[in-house]
Coordinates of C-alpha atoms in Angstrom, one line a residue:
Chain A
X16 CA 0.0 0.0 0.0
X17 CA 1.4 3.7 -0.7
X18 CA 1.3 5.4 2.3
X19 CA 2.7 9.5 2.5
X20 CA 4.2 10.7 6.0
X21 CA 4.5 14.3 7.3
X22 CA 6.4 13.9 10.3
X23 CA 6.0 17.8 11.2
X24 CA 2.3 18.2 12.6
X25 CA 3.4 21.9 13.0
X26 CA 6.2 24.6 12.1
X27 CA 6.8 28.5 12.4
X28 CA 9.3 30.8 10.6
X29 CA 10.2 33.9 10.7
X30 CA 9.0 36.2 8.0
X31 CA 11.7 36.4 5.2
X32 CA 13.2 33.5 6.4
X33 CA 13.8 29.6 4.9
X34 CA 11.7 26.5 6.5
X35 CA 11.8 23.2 5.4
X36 CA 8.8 20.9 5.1
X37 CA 9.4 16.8 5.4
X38 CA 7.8 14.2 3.1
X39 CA 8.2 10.3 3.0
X40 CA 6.1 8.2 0.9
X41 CA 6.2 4.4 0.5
X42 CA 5.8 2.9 -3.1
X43 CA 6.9 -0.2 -4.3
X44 CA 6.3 1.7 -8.0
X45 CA 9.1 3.0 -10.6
X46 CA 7.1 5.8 -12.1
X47 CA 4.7 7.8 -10.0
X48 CA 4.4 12.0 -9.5
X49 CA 4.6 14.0 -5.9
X50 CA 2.7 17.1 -5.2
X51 CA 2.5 19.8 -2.3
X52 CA -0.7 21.3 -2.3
X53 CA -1.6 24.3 -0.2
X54 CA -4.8 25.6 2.0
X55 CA -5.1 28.5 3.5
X56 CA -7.1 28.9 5.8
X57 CA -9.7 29.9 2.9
X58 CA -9.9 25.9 2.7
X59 CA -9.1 26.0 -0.7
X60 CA -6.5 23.4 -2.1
X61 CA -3.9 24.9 -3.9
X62 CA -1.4 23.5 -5.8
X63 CA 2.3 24.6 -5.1
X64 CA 4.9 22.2 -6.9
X65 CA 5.0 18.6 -8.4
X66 CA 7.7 16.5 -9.1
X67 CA 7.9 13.2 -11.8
X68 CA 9.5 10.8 -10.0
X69 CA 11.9 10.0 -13.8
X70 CA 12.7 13.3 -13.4
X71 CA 16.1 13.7 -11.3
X72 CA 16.1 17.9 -11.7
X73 CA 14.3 19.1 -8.6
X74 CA 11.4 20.7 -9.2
X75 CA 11.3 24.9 -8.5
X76 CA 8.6 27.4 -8.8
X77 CA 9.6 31.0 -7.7
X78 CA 10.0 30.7 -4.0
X79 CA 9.3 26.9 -3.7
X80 CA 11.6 24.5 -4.7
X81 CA 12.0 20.5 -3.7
X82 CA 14.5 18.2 -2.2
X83 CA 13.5 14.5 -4.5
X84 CA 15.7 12.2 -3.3
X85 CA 14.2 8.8 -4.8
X86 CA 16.1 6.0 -3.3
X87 CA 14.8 7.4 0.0
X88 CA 11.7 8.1 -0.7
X89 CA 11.8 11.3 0.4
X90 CA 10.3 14.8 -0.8
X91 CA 10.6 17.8 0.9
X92 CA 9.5 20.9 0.1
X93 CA 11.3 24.5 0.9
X94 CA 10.3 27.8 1.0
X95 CA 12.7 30.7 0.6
X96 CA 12.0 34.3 2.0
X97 CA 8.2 32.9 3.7
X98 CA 6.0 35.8 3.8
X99 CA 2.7 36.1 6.0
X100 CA 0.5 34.7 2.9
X101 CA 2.3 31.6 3.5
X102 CA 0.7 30.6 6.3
X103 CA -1.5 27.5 5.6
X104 CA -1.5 23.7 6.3
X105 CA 0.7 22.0 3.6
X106 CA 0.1 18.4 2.4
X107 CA 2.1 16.3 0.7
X108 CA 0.3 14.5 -1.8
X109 CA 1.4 11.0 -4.0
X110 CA 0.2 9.6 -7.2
X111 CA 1.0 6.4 -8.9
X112 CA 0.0 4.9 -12.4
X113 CA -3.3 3.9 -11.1
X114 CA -4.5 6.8 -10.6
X115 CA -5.4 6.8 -6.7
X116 CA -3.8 10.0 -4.7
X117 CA -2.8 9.8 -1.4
X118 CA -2.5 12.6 0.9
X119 CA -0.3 12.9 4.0
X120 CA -1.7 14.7 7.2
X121 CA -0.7 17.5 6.6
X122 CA 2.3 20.4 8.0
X123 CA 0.3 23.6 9.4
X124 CA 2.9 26.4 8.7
X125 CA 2.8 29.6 10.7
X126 CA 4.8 32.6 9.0
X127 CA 5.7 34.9 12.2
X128 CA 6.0 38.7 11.1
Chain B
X28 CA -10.2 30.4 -8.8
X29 CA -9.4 26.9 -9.9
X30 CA -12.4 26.7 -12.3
X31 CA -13.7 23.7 -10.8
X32 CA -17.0 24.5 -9.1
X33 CA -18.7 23.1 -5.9
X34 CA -22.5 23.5 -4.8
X35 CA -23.4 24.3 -2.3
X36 CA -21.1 25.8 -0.1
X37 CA -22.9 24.4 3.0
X38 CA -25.5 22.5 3.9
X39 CA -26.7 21.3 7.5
X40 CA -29.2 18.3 7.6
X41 CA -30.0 15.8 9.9
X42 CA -29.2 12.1 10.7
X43 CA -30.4 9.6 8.8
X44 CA -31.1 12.1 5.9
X45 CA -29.7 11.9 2.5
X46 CA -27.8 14.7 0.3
X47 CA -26.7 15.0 -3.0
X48 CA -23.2 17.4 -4.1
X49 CA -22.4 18.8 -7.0
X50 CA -19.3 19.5 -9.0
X51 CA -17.9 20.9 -12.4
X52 CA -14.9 20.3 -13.4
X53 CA -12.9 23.1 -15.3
X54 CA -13.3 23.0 -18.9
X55 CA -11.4 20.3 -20.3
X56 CA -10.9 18.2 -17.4
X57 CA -12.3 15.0 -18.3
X58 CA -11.6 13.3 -14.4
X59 CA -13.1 14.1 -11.3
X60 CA -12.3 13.2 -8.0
X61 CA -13.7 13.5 -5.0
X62 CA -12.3 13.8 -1.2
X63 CA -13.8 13.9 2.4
X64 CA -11.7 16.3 4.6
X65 CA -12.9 15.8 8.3
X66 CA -10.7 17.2 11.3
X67 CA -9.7 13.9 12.4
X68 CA -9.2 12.1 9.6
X69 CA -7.3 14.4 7.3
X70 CA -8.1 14.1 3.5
X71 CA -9.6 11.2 2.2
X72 CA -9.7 9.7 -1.4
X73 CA -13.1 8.9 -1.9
X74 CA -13.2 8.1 -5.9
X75 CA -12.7 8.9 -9.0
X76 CA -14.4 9.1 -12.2
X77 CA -12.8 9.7 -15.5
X78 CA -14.9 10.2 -18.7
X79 CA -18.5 9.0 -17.1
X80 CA -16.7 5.7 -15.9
X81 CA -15.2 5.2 -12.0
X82 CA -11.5 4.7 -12.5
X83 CA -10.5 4.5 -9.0
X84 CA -12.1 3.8 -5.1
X85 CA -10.9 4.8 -2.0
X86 CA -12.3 5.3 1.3
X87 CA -15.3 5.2 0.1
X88 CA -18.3 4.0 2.3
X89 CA -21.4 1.8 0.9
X90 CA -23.4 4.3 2.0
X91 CA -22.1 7.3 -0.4
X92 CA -22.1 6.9 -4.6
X93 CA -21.3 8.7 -6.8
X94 CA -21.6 9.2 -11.1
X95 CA -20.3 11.5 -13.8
X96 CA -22.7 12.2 -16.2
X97 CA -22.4 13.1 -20.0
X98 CA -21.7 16.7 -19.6
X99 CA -18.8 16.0 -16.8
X100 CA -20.1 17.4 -14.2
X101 CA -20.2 14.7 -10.9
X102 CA -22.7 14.5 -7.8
X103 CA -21.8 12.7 -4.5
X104 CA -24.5 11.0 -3.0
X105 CA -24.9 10.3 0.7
X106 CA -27.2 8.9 2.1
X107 CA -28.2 7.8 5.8
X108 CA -26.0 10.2 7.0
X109 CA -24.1 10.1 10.4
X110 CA -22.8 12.9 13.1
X111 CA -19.1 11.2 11.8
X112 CA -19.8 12.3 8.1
X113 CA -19.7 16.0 8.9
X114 CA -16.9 16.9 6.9
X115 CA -15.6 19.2 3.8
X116 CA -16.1 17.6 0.8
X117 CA -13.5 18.5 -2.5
X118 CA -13.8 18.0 -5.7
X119 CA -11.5 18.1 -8.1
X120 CA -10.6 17.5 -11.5
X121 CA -7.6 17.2 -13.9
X122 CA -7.1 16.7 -17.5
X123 CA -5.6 12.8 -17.6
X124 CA -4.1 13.2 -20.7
X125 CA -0.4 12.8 -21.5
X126 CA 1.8 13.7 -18.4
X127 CA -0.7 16.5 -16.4
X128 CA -1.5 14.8 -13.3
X129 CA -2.0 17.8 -11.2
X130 CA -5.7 18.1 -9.2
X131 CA -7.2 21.6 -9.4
X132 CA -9.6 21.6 -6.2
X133 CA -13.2 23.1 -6.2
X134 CA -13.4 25.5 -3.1
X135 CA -15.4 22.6 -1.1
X136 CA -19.2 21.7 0.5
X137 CA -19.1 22.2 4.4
X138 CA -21.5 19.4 5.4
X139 CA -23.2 19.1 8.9
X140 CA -25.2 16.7 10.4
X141 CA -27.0 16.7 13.2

């Protein structure tokens, strides 16, 4: 069964500063895709960043940017200069070639002016 | 805006009752899914449907169904409902062609029974 763990049930940073959010996932798959997905405290599910797992460039958008490391099974996803509009719960989310997703618990990030 | 949309935004009914949500997926999106978010449980696949056909099952209790109809939009039925299914409820839908996997999420039904 593929199973995703956030081992951080909370974090804070300081505005402007770097945090680092931790994701395993357990998959006995070769191809698959990794997501971290975003809500605010609107609710709404946003999507941040995804990853191909063939892909061995770590994924970056703007401010976001991943640590893949495959053999581990590890994806973890950091955020350079946090600002106050990052605060939200962030889930780590896995996808394999059958087309079930499976979320992890979730990392409820508080960005401290 | 994700361009998936979600009614209605809440709705309280009672035990035992039975409700019906909606969903449209944004234009193009030919797979829905559909999620139960409750505060213990975290998010939950419930299923998916991909071009009017289920393509995948999760959590998913007998009691809840759901269908895609010709025009792509999805309802989630539930029925004999429980205290325990008060929840948000997601949609979302993607494209399932070539390699764009990503889920754009609807903004969610708060449901509430009591």
């Amino acid at each position: 069964a593929q199973t995703v763990t956030q081992s951080q049930p909370e974090m804070s940073v300081q505005e402007a500063e770097t945090v680092t959010l931790s994701c395993t996932y357990d998959t006995s798959e070769n191809n698959y895709y990794l997501f971290w997905y975003k809500q605010p405290p609107s609710r709404q599910m946003i999507l941040v960043i995804r990853q191909e797992a063939y892909k061995q460039q770590n994924a970056t958008e703007n401010r976001f940017s991943v640590n893949f490391q495959k053999a581990a099974k590890s994806f973890s996803l950091k955020i350079s200069d946090s600002q106050l509009g990052d605060t939200a719960m962030y889930f780590c989310a896995f996808r394999e070639t059958g087309n079930q997703f499976y979320f992890g618990t979730g990392t409820s990030l508080t960005v401290i002016p | 805006d994700s361009g998936v949309t979600q009614t209605p935004k809440h709705l309280i009914t009672a035990t035992g009752q039975r409700v019906t949500l909606r969903c449209s997926p944004r234009s193009g999106d030919l797979s829905v899914y559909w999620y139960q978010q409750s505060l213990d449980q975290g998010l939950q696949f419930l299923i998916q449907y991909y071009n009017g056909e289920e393509r995948a099952k999760g959590n998913i209790l007998e009691r809840f169904s759901a269908q895609q109809f010709p025009d792509l939009h999805s309802e989630l039925n539930l029925s004999s409902l429980e205290l325990g299914d008060s929840a948000l409820y997601f949609c979302a839908s993607s494209k399932e062609t070539g390699w764009t996997y990503e889920q754009y999420f609807g903004p969610g039904t708060r449901l509430t029974v009591t």
